[in-house]
Short mmCIF file of C-alpha atoms in Angstrom, two decimals:
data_model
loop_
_atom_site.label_atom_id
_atom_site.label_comp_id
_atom_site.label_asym_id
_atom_site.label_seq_id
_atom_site.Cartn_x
_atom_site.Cartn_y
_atom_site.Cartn_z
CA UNK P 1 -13.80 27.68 -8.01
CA UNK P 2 -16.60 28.29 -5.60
CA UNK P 3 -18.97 24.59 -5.61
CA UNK P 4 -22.41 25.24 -5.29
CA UNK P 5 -25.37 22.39 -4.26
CA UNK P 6 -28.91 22.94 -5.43
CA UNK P 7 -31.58 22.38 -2.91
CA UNK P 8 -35.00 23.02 -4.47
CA UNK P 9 -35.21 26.37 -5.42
CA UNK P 10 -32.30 27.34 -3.32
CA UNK P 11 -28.94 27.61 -3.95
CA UNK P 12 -26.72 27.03 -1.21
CA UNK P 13 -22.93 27.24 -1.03
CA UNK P 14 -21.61 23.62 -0.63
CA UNK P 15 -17.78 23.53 -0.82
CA UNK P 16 -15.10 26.11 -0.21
CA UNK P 17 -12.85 27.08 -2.48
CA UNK P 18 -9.85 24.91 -2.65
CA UNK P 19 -7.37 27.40 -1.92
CA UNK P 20 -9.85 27.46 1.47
CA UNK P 21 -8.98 23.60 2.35
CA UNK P 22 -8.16 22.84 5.41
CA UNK P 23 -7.08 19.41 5.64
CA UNK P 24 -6.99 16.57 8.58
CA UNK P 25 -5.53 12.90 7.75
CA UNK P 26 -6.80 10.89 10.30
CA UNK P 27 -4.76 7.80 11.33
CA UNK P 28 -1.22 8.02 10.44
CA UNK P 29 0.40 4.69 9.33
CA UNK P 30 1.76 3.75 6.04
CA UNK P 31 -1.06 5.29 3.91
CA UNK P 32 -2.06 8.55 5.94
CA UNK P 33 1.08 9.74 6.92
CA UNK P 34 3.23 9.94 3.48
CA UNK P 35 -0.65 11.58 2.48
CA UNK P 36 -0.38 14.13 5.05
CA UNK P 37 3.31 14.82 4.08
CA UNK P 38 2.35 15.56 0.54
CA UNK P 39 -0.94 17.25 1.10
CA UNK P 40 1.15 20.02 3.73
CA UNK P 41 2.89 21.14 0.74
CA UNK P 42 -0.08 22.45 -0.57
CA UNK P 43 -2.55 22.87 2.21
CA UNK P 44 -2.24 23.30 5.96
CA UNK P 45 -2.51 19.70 7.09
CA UNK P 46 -3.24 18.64 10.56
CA UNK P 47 -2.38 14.47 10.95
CA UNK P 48 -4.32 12.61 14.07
CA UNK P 49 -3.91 9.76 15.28
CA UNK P 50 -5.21 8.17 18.32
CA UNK P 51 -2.27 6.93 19.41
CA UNK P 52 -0.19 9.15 21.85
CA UNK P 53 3.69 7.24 20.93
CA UNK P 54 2.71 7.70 17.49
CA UNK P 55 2.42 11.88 17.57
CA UNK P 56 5.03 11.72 19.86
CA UNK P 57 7.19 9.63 17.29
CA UNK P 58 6.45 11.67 14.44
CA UNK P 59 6.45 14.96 16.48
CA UNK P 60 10.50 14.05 17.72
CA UNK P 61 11.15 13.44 13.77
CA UNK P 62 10.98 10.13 13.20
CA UNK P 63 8.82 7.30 11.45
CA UNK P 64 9.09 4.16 12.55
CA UNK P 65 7.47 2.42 9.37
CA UNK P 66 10.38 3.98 7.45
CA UNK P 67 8.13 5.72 4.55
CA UNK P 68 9.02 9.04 5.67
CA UNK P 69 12.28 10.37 6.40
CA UNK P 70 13.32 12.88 9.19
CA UNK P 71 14.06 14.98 6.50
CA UNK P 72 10.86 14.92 4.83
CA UNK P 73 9.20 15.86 8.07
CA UNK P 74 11.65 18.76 9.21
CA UNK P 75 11.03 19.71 5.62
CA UNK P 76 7.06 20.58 5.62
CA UNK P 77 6.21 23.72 7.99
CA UNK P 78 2.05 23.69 7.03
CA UNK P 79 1.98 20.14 8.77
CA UNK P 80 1.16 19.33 12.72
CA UNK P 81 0.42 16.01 14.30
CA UNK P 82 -1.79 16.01 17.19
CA UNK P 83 -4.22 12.90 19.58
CA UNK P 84 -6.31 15.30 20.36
CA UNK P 85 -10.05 15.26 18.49
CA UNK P 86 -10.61 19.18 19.32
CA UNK P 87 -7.73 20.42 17.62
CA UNK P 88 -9.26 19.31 14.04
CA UNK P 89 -12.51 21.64 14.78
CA UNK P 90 -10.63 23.69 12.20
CA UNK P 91 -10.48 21.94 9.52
CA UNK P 92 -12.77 21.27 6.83
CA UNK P 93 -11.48 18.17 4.72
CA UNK P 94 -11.20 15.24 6.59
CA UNK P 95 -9.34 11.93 5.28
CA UNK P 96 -9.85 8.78 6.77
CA UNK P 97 -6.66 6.11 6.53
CA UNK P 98 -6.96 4.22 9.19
CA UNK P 99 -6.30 0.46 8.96
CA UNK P 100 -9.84 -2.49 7.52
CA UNK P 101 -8.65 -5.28 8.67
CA UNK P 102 -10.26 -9.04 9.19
CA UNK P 103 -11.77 -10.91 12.08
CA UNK P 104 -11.15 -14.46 12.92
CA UNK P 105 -13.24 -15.43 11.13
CA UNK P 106 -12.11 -13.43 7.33
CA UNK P 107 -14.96 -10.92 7.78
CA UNK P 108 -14.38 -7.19 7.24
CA UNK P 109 -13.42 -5.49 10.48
CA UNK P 110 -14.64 -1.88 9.92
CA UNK P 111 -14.14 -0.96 14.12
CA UNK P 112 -11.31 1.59 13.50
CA UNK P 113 -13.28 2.85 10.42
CA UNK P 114 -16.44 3.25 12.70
CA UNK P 115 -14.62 4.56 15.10
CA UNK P 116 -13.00 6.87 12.51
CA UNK P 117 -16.30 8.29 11.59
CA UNK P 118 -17.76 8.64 15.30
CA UNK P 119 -14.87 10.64 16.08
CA UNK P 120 -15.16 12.95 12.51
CA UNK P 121 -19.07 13.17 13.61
CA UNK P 122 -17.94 14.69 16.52
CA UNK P 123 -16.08 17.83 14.84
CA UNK P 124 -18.12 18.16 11.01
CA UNK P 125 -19.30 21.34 10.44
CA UNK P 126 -21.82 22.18 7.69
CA UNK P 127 -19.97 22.39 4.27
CA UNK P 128 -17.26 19.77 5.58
CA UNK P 129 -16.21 16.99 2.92
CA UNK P 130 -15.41 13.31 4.39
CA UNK P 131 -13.15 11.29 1.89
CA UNK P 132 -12.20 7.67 2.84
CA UNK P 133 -9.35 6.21 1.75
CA UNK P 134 -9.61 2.86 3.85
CA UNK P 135 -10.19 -0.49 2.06
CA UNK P 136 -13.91 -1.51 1.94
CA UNK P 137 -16.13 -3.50 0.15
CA UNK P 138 -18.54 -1.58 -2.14
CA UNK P 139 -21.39 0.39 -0.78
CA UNK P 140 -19.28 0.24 2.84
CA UNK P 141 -18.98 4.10 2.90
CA UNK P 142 -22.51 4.86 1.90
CA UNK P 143 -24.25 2.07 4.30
CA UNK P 144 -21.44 2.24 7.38
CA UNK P 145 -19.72 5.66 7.18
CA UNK P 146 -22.43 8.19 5.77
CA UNK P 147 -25.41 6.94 8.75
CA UNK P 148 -22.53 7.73 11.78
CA UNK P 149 -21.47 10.72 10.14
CA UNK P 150 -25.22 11.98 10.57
CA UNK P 151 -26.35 10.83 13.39
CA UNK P 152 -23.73 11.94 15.56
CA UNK P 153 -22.84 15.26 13.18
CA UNK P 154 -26.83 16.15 13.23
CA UNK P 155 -25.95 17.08 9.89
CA UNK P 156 -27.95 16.26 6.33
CA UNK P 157 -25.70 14.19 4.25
CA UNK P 158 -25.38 15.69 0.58
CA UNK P 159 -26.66 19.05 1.93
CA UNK P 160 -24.74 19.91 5.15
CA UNK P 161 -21.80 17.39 4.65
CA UNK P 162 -20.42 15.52 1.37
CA UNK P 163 -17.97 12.35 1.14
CA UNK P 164 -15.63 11.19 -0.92
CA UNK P 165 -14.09 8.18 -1.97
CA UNK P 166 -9.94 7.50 -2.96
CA UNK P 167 -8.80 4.59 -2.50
CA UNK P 168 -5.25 4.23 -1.20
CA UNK P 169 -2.71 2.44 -3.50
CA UNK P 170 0.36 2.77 -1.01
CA UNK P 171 3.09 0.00 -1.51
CA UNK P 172 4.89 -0.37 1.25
CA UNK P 173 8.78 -0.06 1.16
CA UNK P 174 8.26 0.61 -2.69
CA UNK P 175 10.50 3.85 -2.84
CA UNK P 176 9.99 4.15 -7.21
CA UNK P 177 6.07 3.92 -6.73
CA UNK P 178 5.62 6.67 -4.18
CA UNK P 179 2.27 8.24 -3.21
CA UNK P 180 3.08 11.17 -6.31
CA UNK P 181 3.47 8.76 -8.80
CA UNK P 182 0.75 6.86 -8.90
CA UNK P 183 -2.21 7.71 -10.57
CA UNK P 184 -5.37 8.28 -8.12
CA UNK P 185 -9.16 7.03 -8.22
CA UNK P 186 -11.11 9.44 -7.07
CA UNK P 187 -15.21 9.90 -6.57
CA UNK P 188 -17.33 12.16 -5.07
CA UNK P 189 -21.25 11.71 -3.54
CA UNK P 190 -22.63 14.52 -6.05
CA UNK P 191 -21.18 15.55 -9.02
CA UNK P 192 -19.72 18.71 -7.33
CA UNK P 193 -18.04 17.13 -4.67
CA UNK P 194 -16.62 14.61 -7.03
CA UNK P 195 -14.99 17.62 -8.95
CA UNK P 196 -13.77 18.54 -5.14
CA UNK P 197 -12.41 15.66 -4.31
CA UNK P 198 -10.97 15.29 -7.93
CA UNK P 199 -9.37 18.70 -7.61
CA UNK P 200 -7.76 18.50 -4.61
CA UNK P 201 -5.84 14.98 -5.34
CA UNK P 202 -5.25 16.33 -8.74
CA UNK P 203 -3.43 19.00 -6.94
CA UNK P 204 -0.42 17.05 -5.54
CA UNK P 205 -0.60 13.51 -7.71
CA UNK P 206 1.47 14.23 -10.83
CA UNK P 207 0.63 11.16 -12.26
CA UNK P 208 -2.81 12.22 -12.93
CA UNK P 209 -6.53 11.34 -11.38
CA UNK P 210 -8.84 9.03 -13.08
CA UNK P 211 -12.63 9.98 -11.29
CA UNK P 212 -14.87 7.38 -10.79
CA UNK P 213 -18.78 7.83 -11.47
CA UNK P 214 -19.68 6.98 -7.99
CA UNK P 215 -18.61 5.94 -4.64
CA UNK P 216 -19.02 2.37 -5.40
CA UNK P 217 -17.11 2.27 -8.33
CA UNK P 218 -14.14 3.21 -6.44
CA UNK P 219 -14.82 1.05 -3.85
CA UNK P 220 -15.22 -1.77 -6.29
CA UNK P 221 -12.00 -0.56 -8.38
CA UNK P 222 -9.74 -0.86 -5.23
CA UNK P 223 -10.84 -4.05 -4.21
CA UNK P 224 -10.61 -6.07 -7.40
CA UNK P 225 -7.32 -4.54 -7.92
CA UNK P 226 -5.64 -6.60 -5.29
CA UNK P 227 -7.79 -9.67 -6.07
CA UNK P 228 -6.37 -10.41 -9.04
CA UNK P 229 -3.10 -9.97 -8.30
CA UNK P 230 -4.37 -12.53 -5.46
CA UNK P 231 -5.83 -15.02 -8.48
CA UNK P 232 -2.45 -14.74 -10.27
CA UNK P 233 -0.34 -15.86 -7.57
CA UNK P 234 -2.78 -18.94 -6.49
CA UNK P 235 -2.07 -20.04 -9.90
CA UNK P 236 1.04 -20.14 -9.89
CA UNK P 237 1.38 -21.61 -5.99
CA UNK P 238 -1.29 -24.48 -7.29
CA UNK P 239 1.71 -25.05 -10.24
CA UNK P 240 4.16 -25.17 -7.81
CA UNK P 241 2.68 -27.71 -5.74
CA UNK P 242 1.86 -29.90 -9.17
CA UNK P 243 5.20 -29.14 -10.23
CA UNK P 244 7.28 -30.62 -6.86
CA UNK P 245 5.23 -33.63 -7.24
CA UNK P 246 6.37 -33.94 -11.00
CA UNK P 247 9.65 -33.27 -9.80
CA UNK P 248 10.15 -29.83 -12.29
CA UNK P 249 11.51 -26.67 -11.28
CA UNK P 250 9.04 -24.36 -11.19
CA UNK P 251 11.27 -21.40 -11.84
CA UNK P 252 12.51 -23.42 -15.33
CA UNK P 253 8.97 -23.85 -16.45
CA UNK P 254 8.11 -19.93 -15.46
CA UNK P 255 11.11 -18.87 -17.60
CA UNK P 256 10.41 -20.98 -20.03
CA UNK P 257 6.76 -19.58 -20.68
CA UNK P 258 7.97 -16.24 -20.06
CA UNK P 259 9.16 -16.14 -23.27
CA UNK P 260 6.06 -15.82 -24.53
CA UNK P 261 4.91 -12.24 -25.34
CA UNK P 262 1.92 -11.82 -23.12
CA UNK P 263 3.02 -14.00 -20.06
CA UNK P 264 2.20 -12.45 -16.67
CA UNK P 265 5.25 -12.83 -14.43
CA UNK P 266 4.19 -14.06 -11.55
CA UNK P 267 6.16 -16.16 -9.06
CA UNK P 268 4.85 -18.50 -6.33
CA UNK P 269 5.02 -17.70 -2.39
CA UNK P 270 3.63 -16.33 1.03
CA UNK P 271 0.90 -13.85 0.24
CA UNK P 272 0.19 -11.14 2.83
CA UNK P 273 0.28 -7.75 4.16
CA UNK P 274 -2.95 -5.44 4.17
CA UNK P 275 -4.17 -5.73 0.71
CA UNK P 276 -3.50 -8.81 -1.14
CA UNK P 277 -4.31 -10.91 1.46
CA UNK P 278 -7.42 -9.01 2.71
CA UNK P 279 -9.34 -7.00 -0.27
CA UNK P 280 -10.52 -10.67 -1.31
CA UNK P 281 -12.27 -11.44 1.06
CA UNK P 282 -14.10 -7.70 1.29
CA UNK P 283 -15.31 -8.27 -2.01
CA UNK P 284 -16.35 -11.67 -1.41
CA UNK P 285 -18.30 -10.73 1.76
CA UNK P 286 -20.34 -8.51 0.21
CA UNK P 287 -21.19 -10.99 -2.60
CA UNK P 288 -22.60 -13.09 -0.52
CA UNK P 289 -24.33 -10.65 1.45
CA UNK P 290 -26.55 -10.19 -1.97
CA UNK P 291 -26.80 -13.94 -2.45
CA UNK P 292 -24.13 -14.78 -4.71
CA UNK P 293 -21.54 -17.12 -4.16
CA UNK P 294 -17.79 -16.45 -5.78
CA UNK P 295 -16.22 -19.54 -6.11
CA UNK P 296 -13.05 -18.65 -8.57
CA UNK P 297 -11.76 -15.84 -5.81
CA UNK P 298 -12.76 -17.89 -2.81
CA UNK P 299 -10.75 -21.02 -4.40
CA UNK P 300 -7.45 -18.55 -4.89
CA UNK P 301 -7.86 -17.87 -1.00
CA UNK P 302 -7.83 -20.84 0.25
CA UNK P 303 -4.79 -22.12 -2.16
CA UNK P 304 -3.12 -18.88 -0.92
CA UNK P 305 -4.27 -19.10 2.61
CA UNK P 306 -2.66 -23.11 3.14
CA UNK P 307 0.87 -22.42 1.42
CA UNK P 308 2.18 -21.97 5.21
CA UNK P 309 1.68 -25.20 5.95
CA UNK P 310 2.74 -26.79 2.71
CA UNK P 311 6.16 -24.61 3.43
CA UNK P 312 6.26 -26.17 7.24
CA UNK P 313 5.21 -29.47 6.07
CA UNK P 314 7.69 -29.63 3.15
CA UNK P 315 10.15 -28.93 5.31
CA UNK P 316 9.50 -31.29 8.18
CA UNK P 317 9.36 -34.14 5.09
CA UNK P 318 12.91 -32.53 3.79
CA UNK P 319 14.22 -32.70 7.65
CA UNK P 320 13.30 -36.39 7.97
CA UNK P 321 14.66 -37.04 4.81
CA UNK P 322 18.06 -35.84 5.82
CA UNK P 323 17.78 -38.06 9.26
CA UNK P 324 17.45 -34.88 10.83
CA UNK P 325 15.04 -35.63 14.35
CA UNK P 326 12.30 -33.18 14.02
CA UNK P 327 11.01 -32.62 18.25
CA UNK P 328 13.33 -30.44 19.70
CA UNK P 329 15.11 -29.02 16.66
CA UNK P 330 16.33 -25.89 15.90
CA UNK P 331 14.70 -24.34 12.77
CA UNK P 332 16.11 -20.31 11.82
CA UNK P 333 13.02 -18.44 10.18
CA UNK P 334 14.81 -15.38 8.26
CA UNK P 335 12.57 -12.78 8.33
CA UNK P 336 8.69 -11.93 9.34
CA UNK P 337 7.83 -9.21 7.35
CA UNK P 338 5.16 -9.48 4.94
CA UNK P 339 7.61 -8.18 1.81
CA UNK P 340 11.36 -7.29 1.81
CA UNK P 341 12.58 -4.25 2.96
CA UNK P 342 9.84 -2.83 5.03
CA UNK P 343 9.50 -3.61 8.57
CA UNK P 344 5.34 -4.12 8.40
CA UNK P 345 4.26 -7.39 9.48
CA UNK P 346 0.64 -7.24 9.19
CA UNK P 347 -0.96 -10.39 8.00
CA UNK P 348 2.18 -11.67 7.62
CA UNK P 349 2.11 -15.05 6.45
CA UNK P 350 5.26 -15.99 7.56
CA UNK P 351 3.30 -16.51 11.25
CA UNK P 352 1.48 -19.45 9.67
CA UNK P 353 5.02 -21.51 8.73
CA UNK P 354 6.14 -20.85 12.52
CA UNK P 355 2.91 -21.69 13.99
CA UNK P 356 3.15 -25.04 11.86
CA UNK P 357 6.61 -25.70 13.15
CA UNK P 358 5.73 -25.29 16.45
CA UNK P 359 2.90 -28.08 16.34
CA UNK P 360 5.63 -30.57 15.19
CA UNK P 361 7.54 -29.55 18.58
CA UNK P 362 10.17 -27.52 16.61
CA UNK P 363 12.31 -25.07 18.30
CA UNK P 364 11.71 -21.83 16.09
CA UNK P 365 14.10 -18.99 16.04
CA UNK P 366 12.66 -16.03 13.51
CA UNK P 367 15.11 -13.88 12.82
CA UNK P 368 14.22 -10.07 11.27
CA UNK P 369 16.35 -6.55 11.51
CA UNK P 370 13.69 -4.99 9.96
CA UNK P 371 11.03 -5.59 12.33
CA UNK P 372 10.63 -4.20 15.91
CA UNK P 373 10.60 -6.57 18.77
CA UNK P 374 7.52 -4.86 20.81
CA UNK P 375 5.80 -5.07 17.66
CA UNK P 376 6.32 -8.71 17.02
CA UNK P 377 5.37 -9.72 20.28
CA UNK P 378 2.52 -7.54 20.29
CA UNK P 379 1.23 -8.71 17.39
CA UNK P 380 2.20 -12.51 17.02
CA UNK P 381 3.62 -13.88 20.52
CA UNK P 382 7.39 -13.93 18.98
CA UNK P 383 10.19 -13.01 20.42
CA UNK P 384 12.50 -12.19 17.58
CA UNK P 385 16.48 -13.25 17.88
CA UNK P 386 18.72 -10.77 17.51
CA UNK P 387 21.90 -12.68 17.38
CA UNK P 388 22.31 -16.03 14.98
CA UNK P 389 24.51 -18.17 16.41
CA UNK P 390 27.19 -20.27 14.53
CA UNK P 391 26.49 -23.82 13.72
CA UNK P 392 23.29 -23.89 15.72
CA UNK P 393 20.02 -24.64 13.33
CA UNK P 394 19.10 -27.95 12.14
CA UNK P 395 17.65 -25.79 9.37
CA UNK P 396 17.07 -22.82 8.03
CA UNK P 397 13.90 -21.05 6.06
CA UNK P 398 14.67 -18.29 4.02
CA UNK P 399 11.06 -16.69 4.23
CA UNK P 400 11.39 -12.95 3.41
CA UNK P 401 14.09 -11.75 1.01
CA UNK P 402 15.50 -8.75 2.59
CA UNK P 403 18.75 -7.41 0.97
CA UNK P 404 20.76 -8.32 4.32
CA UNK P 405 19.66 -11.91 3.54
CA UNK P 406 20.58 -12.02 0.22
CA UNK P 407 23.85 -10.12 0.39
CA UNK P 408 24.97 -13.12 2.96
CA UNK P 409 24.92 -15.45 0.33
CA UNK P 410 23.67 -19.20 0.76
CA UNK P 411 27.21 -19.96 2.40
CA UNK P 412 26.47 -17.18 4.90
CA UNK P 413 23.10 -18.39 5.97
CA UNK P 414 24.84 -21.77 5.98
CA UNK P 415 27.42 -20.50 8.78
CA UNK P 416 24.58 -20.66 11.03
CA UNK P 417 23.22 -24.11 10.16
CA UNK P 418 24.46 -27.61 12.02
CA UNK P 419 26.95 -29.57 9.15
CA UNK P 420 23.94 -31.76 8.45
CA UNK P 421 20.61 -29.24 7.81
CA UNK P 422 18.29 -28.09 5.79
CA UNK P 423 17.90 -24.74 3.68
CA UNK P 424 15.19 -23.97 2.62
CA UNK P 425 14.69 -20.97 -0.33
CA UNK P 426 11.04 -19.49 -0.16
CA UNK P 427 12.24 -16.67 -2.35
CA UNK P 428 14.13 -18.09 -4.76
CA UNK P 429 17.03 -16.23 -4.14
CA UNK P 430 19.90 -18.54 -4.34
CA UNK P 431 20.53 -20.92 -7.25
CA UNK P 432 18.85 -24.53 -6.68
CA UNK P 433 21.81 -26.33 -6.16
CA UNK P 434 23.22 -23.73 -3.07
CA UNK P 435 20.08 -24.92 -1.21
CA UNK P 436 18.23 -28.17 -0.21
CA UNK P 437 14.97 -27.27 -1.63
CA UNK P 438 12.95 -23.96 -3.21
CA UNK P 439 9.21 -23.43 -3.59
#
């Protein structure tokens, strides 16, 4: 299917033919490079990344965020992984993954993404299609991407070069929702790039495509996505915290209305990682950019955003309540990953019930096989323990639910507690009377 764009009286060719694709993923973490993976099985795929340890990593076979196997990547001969820009001068479908983060300040941090497109500016050719796959707010790719694409391309936008829009819906660790199997948003900035863009995801998603009507759209679609799984689970933390005062289980009353046909299942806790915690506030920034101020999602932040210190609080409270002295204890933090079984701590909450700790003058230990050390301290300060030893920790906070924590059993984690402690069950993995308190 040759794509053509009208221009006046002239027609001009636009797109090449998919079986012409040549694809680039640039950035390679937990979204672009299971995308690259899957798109080499159909197109030759070149993955970038800036970062030299990365190619390196992935070029000796291995993946340290664990969504790709050795296997997987001795298994796809139409893929090559590369830090240098010139080497993508022959390609002609570019996808942008890299990570939207937030400032200080819970502003959208579009510096890689600007980056991104300085560096894609650099190598677009006339003909070349742009898709993002990064979280942004709506109208980000139109009013941030499209003007650097131009201006450092010299290219016309929707004449020389075209952009797309699919936003990623990766789950980290999630090994039955793979990248496959989940149905894909796609849009396009004319109709005939749309039934590109379209096209080519269609061409490796089994599950299906569902195309957008414009850009925004599928800006908008990825964004509210993650915000109200974000509303859900401020509900049900605000329950919890009216539930401990009434002295009710909150996992009896959850069951209890769970019973009821059209109960959502939500359960109370941390809420991090790059999307949940994050796409909020993208959507919110931009509403108040055009003069309108959310109150409902801003209100689920901020309930979301303080359970940390209601966990570090509550368990200070518990530790005096047990005529445990607080200064100078020795508390065990199991786990700093932002979900179980995957080793990716970004926005991990779990920093926010250490950092607490520490301001009561609390010896904190955090504890976490699945995460790397230089990571950890890179990112957070910590220096993770590797060994637990015996009859050591005034108390102990189960905070991320990784199998190897919940295989140990409450009398396991216990072995490494004092005879008078604390345990405290974040995840609500042990019955309530194994532990001192649950959330």
């Amino acid at each position: 299917m040759l794509i053509v764009k009208s221009t006046g009286n002239q027609l001009m060719s636009a797109l090449r033919e998919l079986s012409e694709v040549k694809v680039a993923v640039v950035g390679l973490g937990y979204v672009g490079l299971p995308l690259a993976v899957e798109l080499s099985r159909r197109f030759p795929t070149t993955g970038f990344d800036i970062s030299k340890a990365r190619i390196d990593e992935l070029n000796s076979g291995t993946d340290r965020t664990l969504e790709i196997t050795s296997e997987e990547l001795a298994g796809v001969s139409q893929l090559t992984f590369t830090d240098q820009l010139e080497k993508l001068a022959g390609c002609n479908t570019y996808i942008i993954t890299v990570p939207t983060p937030l400032d200080d300040h819970n502003s959208p941090d579009l510096s890689a993404l600007k980056a991104a497109s300085t560096s894609i500016g650099s190598v677009l050719a006339t003909g070349d299609v742009v898709i993002y796959e990064s979280t942004v707010y709506p109208g980000a790719t139109e009013e941030v991407c499209v003007p650097i694409l131009a201006n450092i391309s010299g290219l016309s936008f929707n004449q020389d070069f075209f952009v797309g829009y699919s936003p990623e819906r990766i789950n980290p660790g999630d090994k039955e929702h793979r990248l496959p199997l989940i149905t894909k948003v796609t849009s396009g900035s004319t109709p005939a790039t749309a039934d590109f863009v379209d096209e080519l995801y269609g061409s490796i998603i089994t599950a299906g495509t569902h195309r957008a009507s414009s850009l925004k759209v599928a800006e908008a679609a990825k964004v509210i996505e993650n915000t109200q799984r974000d509303l859900n689970i401020a509900l049900i933390n605000e329950l919890a915290l009216i539930f401990e005062r009434l002295d009710i289980d909150t996992e009896e009353v959850l069951e209890a209305a769970a019973t009821k046909w059209n109960f959502l299942p939500f359960k109370p806790g941390l809420v991090g990682g790059h999307c949940i915690g994050v796409d909020p506030y993208y959507l919110t920034y931009k509403a108040q950019e055009i003069g309108y101020h959310p109150e409902v999602i801003l209100a689920g932040r901020r309930i979301n955003d303080s359970m940390g210190r209601h966990i570090a609080d509550r368990l200070i409270k518990l530790m005096t309540q047990h005529a445990i002295n607080v200064v100078d204890s020795k508390v065990l933090v199991l786990g700093l990953a932002f979900k179980e079984n995957c080793p990716d701590i970004r926005n991990t909450r779990v920093i926010d019930v250490v950092n607490v700790l520490k301001e009561y003058n609390v010896d904190v230990h955090v504890h976490d096989p699945w995460v790397s050390q230089a990571e950890a301290f890179a990112e957070y300060g910590i220096t993770l323990t590797e060994t637990m030893t015996p009859s050591t920790y005034d108390a102990v906070v189960l905070a991320v639910a990784h199998d190897c924590f919940v295989e140990m059993g409450s009398a396991g984690i216990k072995h490494f507690a004092k005879p008078q402690h604390v345990l405290f069950d974040v995840k609500r993995a042990f019955p309530k009377h194994e532990v001192t308190a649950r959330l």
